[in-house]
mmCIF file of N, CA and C in Angstrom:
data_model
loop_
_atom_site.group_PDB
_atom_site.id
_atom_site.type_symbol
_atom_site.label_atom_id
_atom_site.label_comp_id
_atom_site.label_asym_id
_atom_site.label_seq_id
_atom_site.Cartn_x
_atom_site.Cartn_y
_atom_site.Cartn_z
ATOM 1 N N MET I 26 42.833 273.726 -193.726
ATOM 2 C CA MET I 26 43.285 273.351 -192.412
ATOM 3 C C MET I 26 42.538 274.125 -191.331
ATOM 4 N N SER I 27 41.701 275.036 -191.728
ATOM 5 C CA SER I 27 40.947 275.814 -190.744
ATOM 6 C C SER I 27 39.545 275.243 -190.555
ATOM 7 N N GLU I 28 39.454 273.915 -190.409
ATOM 8 C CA GLU I 28 38.163 273.276 -190.197
ATOM 9 C C GLU I 28 37.643 273.602 -188.807
ATOM 10 N N LYS I 29 36.333 273.687 -188.696
ATOM 11 C CA LYS I 29 35.724 273.910 -187.385
ATOM 12 C C LYS I 29 35.719 272.608 -186.607
ATOM 13 N N GLN I 30 35.902 272.721 -185.306
ATOM 14 C CA GLN I 30 35.893 271.555 -184.431
ATOM 15 C C GLN I 30 34.886 271.800 -183.313
ATOM 16 N N PRO I 31 33.606 271.599 -183.587
ATOM 17 C CA PRO I 31 32.574 271.939 -182.606
ATOM 18 C C PRO I 31 32.642 271.113 -181.327
ATOM 19 N N ASN I 32 33.214 269.927 -181.386
ATOM 20 C CA ASN I 32 33.285 269.082 -180.200
ATOM 21 C C ASN I 32 34.577 269.258 -179.414
ATOM 22 N N ASN I 33 35.411 270.185 -179.816
ATOM 23 C CA ASN I 33 36.676 270.422 -179.135
ATOM 24 C C ASN I 33 36.651 271.817 -178.514
ATOM 25 N N PRO I 34 36.358 271.924 -177.218
ATOM 26 C CA PRO I 34 36.261 273.242 -176.589
ATOM 27 C C PRO I 34 37.598 273.976 -176.495
ATOM 28 N N LEU I 35 38.701 273.274 -176.716
ATOM 29 C CA LEU I 35 40.013 273.918 -176.661
ATOM 30 C C LEU I 35 40.475 274.426 -178.022
ATOM 31 N N HIS I 36 39.721 274.121 -179.070
ATOM 32 C CA HIS I 36 40.113 274.549 -180.409
ATOM 33 C C HIS I 36 40.156 276.074 -180.488
ATOM 34 N N GLY I 37 41.303 276.591 -180.883
ATOM 35 C CA GLY I 37 41.461 278.029 -181.041
ATOM 36 C C GLY I 37 41.812 278.773 -179.765
ATOM 37 N N VAL I 38 41.917 278.068 -178.647
ATOM 38 C CA VAL I 38 42.266 278.710 -177.379
ATOM 39 C C VAL I 38 43.761 278.515 -177.150
ATOM 40 N N LYS I 39 44.484 279.611 -176.982
ATOM 41 C CA LYS I 39 45.932 279.543 -176.794
ATOM 42 C C LYS I 39 46.264 279.127 -175.366
ATOM 43 N N LEU I 40 47.370 278.418 -175.227
ATOM 44 C CA LEU I 40 47.823 277.982 -173.912
ATOM 45 C C LEU I 40 48.054 279.183 -172.992
ATOM 46 N N ALA I 41 48.569 280.266 -173.526
ATOM 47 C CA ALA I 41 48.792 281.472 -172.717
ATOM 48 C C ALA I 41 47.473 282.021 -172.176
ATOM 49 N N ASP I 42 46.422 281.962 -172.983
ATOM 50 C CA ASP I 42 45.108 282.431 -172.539
ATOM 51 C C ASP I 42 44.534 281.518 -171.458
ATOM 52 N N ILE I 43 44.733 280.218 -171.620
ATOM 53 C CA ILE I 43 44.273 279.257 -170.614
ATOM 54 C C ILE I 43 44.966 279.529 -169.292
ATOM 55 N N LEU I 44 46.274 279.676 -169.342
ATOM 56 C CA LEU I 44 47.055 279.900 -168.129
ATOM 57 C C LEU I 44 46.680 281.222 -167.462
ATOM 58 N N SER I 45 46.519 282.265 -168.238
ATOM 59 C CA SER I 45 46.123 283.568 -167.684
ATOM 60 C C SER I 45 44.759 283.489 -167.010
ATOM 61 N N TYR I 46 43.836 282.785 -167.627
ATOM 62 C CA TYR I 46 42.498 282.609 -167.054
ATOM 63 C C TYR I 46 42.581 281.879 -165.715
ATOM 64 N N LEU I 47 43.362 280.804 -165.669
ATOM 65 C CA LEU I 47 43.485 280.031 -164.433
ATOM 66 C C LEU I 47 44.127 280.848 -163.318
ATOM 67 N N VAL I 48 45.140 281.618 -163.657
ATOM 68 C CA VAL I 48 45.796 282.456 -162.647
ATOM 69 C C VAL I 48 44.815 283.495 -162.118
ATOM 70 N N GLU I 49 44.032 284.086 -163.001
ATOM 71 C CA GLU I 49 43.050 285.095 -162.588
ATOM 72 C C GLU I 49 41.956 284.484 -161.710
ATOM 73 N N GLU I 50 41.483 283.312 -162.086
ATOM 74 C CA GLU I 50 40.375 282.683 -161.363
ATOM 75 C C GLU I 50 40.810 282.007 -160.069
ATOM 76 N N LEU I 51 41.952 281.327 -160.098
ATOM 77 C CA LEU I 51 42.365 280.509 -158.959
ATOM 78 C C LEU I 51 43.563 281.060 -158.201
ATOM 79 N N GLY I 52 44.482 281.681 -158.922
ATOM 80 C CA GLY I 52 45.728 282.125 -158.311
ATOM 81 C C GLY I 52 46.773 281.016 -158.369
ATOM 82 N N TRP I 53 48.032 281.419 -158.247
ATOM 83 C CA TRP I 53 49.138 280.463 -158.354
ATOM 84 C C TRP I 53 49.099 279.411 -157.248
ATOM 85 N N GLU I 54 48.779 279.837 -156.034
ATOM 86 C CA GLU I 54 48.806 278.911 -154.901
ATOM 87 C C GLU I 54 47.801 277.771 -155.088
ATOM 88 N N HIS I 55 46.602 278.113 -155.478
ATOM 89 C CA HIS I 55 45.579 277.089 -155.697
ATOM 90 C C HIS I 55 45.951 276.196 -156.883
ATOM 91 N N MET I 56 46.526 276.785 -157.908
ATOM 92 C CA MET I 56 46.965 275.986 -159.054
ATOM 93 C C MET I 56 48.049 275.001 -158.640
ATOM 94 N N ALA I 57 48.969 275.450 -157.781
ATOM 95 C CA ALA I 57 50.036 274.569 -157.298
ATOM 96 C C ALA I 57 49.470 273.440 -156.449
ATOM 97 N N ASP I 58 48.386 273.709 -155.722
ATOM 98 C CA ASP I 58 47.731 272.651 -154.946
ATOM 99 C C ASP I 58 47.102 271.614 -155.872
ATOM 100 N N GLU I 59 46.496 272.082 -156.944
ATOM 101 C CA GLU I 59 45.817 271.191 -157.886
ATOM 102 C C GLU I 59 46.795 270.436 -158.782
ATOM 103 N N ILE I 60 47.822 271.144 -159.235
ATOM 104 C CA ILE I 60 48.817 270.558 -160.140
ATOM 105 C C ILE I 60 50.191 270.885 -159.551
ATOM 106 N N PRO I 61 50.737 269.998 -158.729
ATOM 107 C CA PRO I 61 51.977 270.296 -158.005
ATOM 108 C C PRO I 61 53.229 270.229 -158.889
ATOM 109 N N VAL I 62 53.470 271.299 -159.614
ATOM 110 C CA VAL I 62 54.686 271.413 -160.421
ATOM 111 C C VAL I 62 55.447 272.648 -159.954
ATOM 112 N N ARG I 63 56.759 272.591 -160.058
ATOM 113 C CA ARG I 63 57.616 273.655 -159.533
ATOM 114 C C ARG I 63 57.317 275.028 -160.144
ATOM 115 N N CYS I 64 56.952 275.059 -161.409
ATOM 116 C CA CYS I 64 56.720 276.359 -162.050
ATOM 117 C C CYS I 64 55.489 277.061 -161.491
ATOM 118 N N PHE I 65 54.617 276.343 -160.780
ATOM 119 C CA PHE I 65 53.479 276.960 -160.100
ATOM 120 C C PHE I 65 53.792 277.227 -158.632
ATOM 121 N N GLN I 66 54.741 276.496 -158.068
ATOM 122 C CA GLN I 66 55.012 276.561 -156.637
ATOM 123 C C GLN I 66 56.063 277.595 -156.259
ATOM 124 N N PHE I 67 57.119 277.705 -157.038
ATOM 125 C CA PHE I 67 58.255 278.541 -156.673
ATOM 126 C C PHE I 67 58.473 279.636 -157.708
ATOM 127 N N ASP I 68 58.318 280.879 -157.291
ATOM 128 C CA ASP I 68 58.513 282.037 -158.161
ATOM 129 C C ASP I 68 57.757 281.876 -159.488
ATOM 130 N N PRO I 69 56.439 281.681 -159.418
ATOM 131 C CA PRO I 69 55.670 281.410 -160.636
ATOM 132 C C PRO I 69 55.554 282.625 -161.547
ATOM 133 N N SER I 70 55.565 282.350 -162.831
ATOM 134 C CA SER I 70 55.317 283.386 -163.830
ATOM 135 C C SER I 70 54.671 282.723 -165.043
ATOM 136 N N ILE I 71 53.970 283.520 -165.804
ATOM 137 C CA ILE I 71 53.330 283.009 -167.017
ATOM 138 C C ILE I 71 54.397 282.476 -167.971
ATOM 139 N N LYS I 72 55.464 283.232 -168.148
ATOM 140 C CA LYS I 72 56.502 282.864 -169.109
ATOM 141 C C LYS I 72 57.150 281.524 -168.768
ATOM 142 N N SER I 73 57.587 281.348 -167.514
ATOM 143 C CA SER I 73 58.246 280.092 -167.145
ATOM 144 C C SER I 73 57.270 278.922 -167.200
ATOM 145 N N SER I 74 56.022 279.176 -166.850
ATOM 146 C CA SER I 74 55.017 278.118 -166.892
ATOM 147 C C SER I 74 54.725 277.692 -168.327
ATOM 148 N N LEU I 75 54.665 278.652 -169.242
ATOM 149 C CA LEU I 75 54.433 278.318 -170.647
ATOM 150 C C LEU I 75 55.564 277.461 -171.204
ATOM 151 N N VAL I 76 56.800 277.806 -170.862
ATOM 152 C CA VAL I 76 57.946 277.017 -171.326
ATOM 153 C C VAL I 76 57.815 275.581 -170.837
ATOM 154 N N PHE I 77 57.524 275.418 -169.552
ATOM 155 C CA PHE I 77 57.383 274.082 -168.972
ATOM 156 C C PHE I 77 56.220 273.319 -169.600
ATOM 157 N N LEU I 78 55.070 273.952 -169.698
ATOM 158 C CA LEU I 78 53.877 273.266 -170.198
ATOM 159 C C LEU I 78 54.003 272.874 -171.670
ATOM 160 N N ARG I 79 54.729 273.657 -172.442
ATOM 161 C CA ARG I 79 54.913 273.310 -173.855
ATOM 162 C C ARG I 79 55.827 272.096 -174.022
ATOM 163 N N LYS I 80 56.688 271.855 -173.034
ATOM 164 C CA LYS I 80 57.613 270.720 -173.095
ATOM 165 C C LYS I 80 57.077 269.479 -172.392
ATOM 166 N N THR I 81 56.083 269.639 -171.528
ATOM 167 C CA THR I 81 55.647 268.554 -170.654
ATOM 168 C C THR I 81 54.161 268.277 -170.880
ATOM 169 N N GLN I 82 53.889 267.277 -171.705
ATOM 170 C CA GLN I 82 52.513 267.020 -172.125
ATOM 171 C C GLN I 82 51.594 266.637 -170.970
ATOM 172 N N TRP I 83 52.065 265.820 -170.012
ATOM 173 C CA TRP I 83 51.185 265.395 -168.919
ATOM 174 C C TRP I 83 50.724 266.590 -168.093
ATOM 175 N N ALA I 84 51.616 267.568 -167.887
ATOM 176 C CA ALA I 84 51.246 268.756 -167.114
ATOM 177 C C ALA I 84 50.282 269.625 -167.919
ATOM 178 N N ARG I 85 50.538 269.742 -169.201
ATOM 179 C CA ARG I 85 49.636 270.522 -170.064
ATOM 180 C C ARG I 85 48.238 269.905 -170.071
ATOM 181 N N ASP I 86 48.179 268.573 -170.114
ATOM 182 C CA ASP I 86 46.883 267.890 -170.085
ATOM 183 C C ASP I 86 46.118 268.217 -168.806
ATOM 184 N N LYS I 87 46.825 268.261 -167.681
ATOM 185 C CA LYS I 87 46.174 268.578 -166.405
ATOM 186 C C LYS I 87 45.694 270.025 -166.374
ATOM 187 N N VAL I 88 46.493 270.932 -166.908
ATOM 188 C CA VAL I 88 46.105 272.345 -166.963
ATOM 189 C C VAL I 88 44.874 272.509 -167.855
ATOM 190 N N GLU I 89 44.869 271.857 -168.993
ATOM 191 C CA GLU I 89 43.718 271.946 -169.896
ATOM 192 C C GLU I 89 42.468 271.352 -169.254
ATOM 193 N N ALA I 90 42.624 270.246 -168.525
ATOM 194 C CA ALA I 90 41.476 269.631 -167.847
ATOM 195 C C ALA I 90 40.924 270.556 -166.766
ATOM 196 N N LEU I 91 41.798 271.212 -166.029
ATOM 197 C CA LEU I 91 41.371 272.161 -165.002
ATOM 198 C C LEU I 91 40.636 273.340 -165.641
ATOM 199 N N TYR I 92 41.151 273.833 -166.752
ATOM 200 C CA TYR I 92 40.510 274.920 -167.486
ATOM 201 C C TYR I 92 39.111 274.513 -167.957
ATOM 202 N N LEU I 93 39.006 273.324 -168.533
ATOM 203 C CA LEU I 93 37.705 272.853 -169.011
ATOM 204 C C LEU I 93 36.711 272.714 -167.863
ATOM 205 N N GLU I 94 37.186 272.265 -166.720
ATOM 206 C CA GLU I 94 36.308 272.140 -165.556
ATOM 207 C C GLU I 94 35.800 273.511 -165.111
ATOM 208 N N LEU I 95 36.674 274.491 -165.115
ATOM 209 C CA LEU I 95 36.269 275.837 -164.701
ATOM 210 C C LEU I 95 35.310 276.487 -165.689
ATOM 211 N N ILE I 96 35.586 276.361 -166.986
ATOM 212 C CA ILE I 96 34.674 277.004 -167.938
ATOM 213 C C ILE I 96 33.333 276.289 -167.955
ATOM 214 N N GLN I 97 33.322 275.008 -167.648
ATOM 215 C CA GLN I 97 32.056 274.279 -167.541
ATOM 216 C C GLN I 97 31.232 274.852 -166.391
ATOM 217 N N GLN I 98 31.895 275.189 -165.288
ATOM 218 C CA GLN I 98 31.205 275.774 -164.135
ATOM 219 C C GLN I 98 30.707 277.177 -164.432
ATOM 220 N N ASP I 99 31.361 277.876 -165.342
ATOM 221 C CA ASP I 99 30.974 279.248 -165.662
ATOM 222 C C ASP I 99 29.754 279.334 -166.570
ATOM 223 N N LYS I 100 29.288 278.200 -167.078
ATOM 224 C CA LYS I 100 28.085 278.228 -167.907
ATOM 225 C C LYS I 100 26.906 278.653 -167.043
ATOM 226 N N PRO I 101 25.964 279.413 -167.595
ATOM 227 C CA PRO I 101 24.831 279.936 -166.816
ATOM 228 C C PRO I 101 24.058 278.880 -166.036
ATOM 229 N N SER I 102 23.896 277.693 -166.569
ATOM 230 C CA SER I 102 23.126 276.659 -165.871
ATOM 231 C C SER I 102 23.848 276.137 -164.635
ATOM 232 N N ASP I 103 25.146 276.372 -164.557
ATOM 233 C CA ASP I 103 25.925 275.871 -163.428
ATOM 234 C C ASP I 103 26.237 276.951 -162.397
ATOM 235 N N LYS I 104 25.766 278.161 -162.575
ATOM 236 C CA LYS I 104 26.097 279.257 -161.662
ATOM 237 C C LYS I 104 25.666 278.979 -160.229
ATOM 238 N N ALA I 105 24.564 278.289 -160.040
ATOM 239 C CA ALA I 105 24.055 278.056 -158.695
ATOM 240 C C ALA I 105 24.776 276.921 -157.982
ATOM 241 N N SER I 106 25.498 276.096 -158.710
ATOM 242 C CA SER I 106 26.172 274.963 -158.065
ATOM 243 C C SER I 106 27.373 275.446 -157.261
ATOM 244 N N HIS I 107 27.662 274.724 -156.227
ATOM 245 C CA HIS I 107 28.804 275.055 -155.374
ATOM 246 C C HIS I 107 29.849 273.975 -155.557
ATOM 247 N N GLY I 108 30.588 274.073 -156.633
ATOM 248 C CA GLY I 108 31.581 273.067 -156.973
ATOM 249 C C GLY I 108 32.893 273.273 -156.244
ATOM 250 N N LYS I 109 33.826 272.458 -156.594
ATOM 251 C CA LYS I 109 35.140 272.434 -155.959
ATOM 252 C C LYS I 109 35.898 273.749 -156.133
ATOM 253 N N TYR I 110 35.695 274.455 -157.241
ATOM 254 C CA TYR I 110 36.507 275.623 -157.552
ATOM 255 C C TYR I 110 35.764 276.946 -157.427
ATOM 256 N N ASN I 111 34.674 276.989 -156.722
ATOM 257 C CA ASN I 111 33.940 278.243 -156.570
ATOM 258 C C ASN I 111 34.550 279.105 -155.476
ATOM 259 N N THR I 112 35.851 279.314 -155.555
ATOM 260 C CA THR I 112 36.575 280.142 -154.590
ATOM 261 C C THR I 112 37.148 281.342 -155.319
ATOM 262 N N ARG I 113 36.322 282.051 -156.029
ATOM 263 C CA ARG I 113 36.749 283.173 -156.857
ATOM 264 C C ARG I 113 37.173 284.358 -156.010
ATOM 265 N N LYS I 114 38.089 285.150 -156.547
ATOM 266 C CA LYS I 114 38.601 286.327 -155.859
ATOM 267 C C LYS I 114 37.940 287.593 -156.366
ATOM 268 N N ARG I 115 36.749 287.511 -156.871
ATOM 269 C CA ARG I 115 36.075 288.672 -157.471
ATOM 270 C C ARG I 115 35.452 289.545 -156.441
#
């Protein structure tokens, strides 16, 4: 059952890690703008967001899509592009 999935960039990535990455890169406010769900808008926390996302597939799909878009931008060939999410707090 531990087959490699080279075409699945989410294989082996935990939802908690995805959420932590998005919070670090974008912040809760920007995430709430992109995906308007209450767990991002009002008193957001990793724990409450994980509970919601594990129960709500459409929201999880949007979070995963946002994550994939960001990691695609982080590839070295895309560093010079000025995409929608290049608003890093670094």
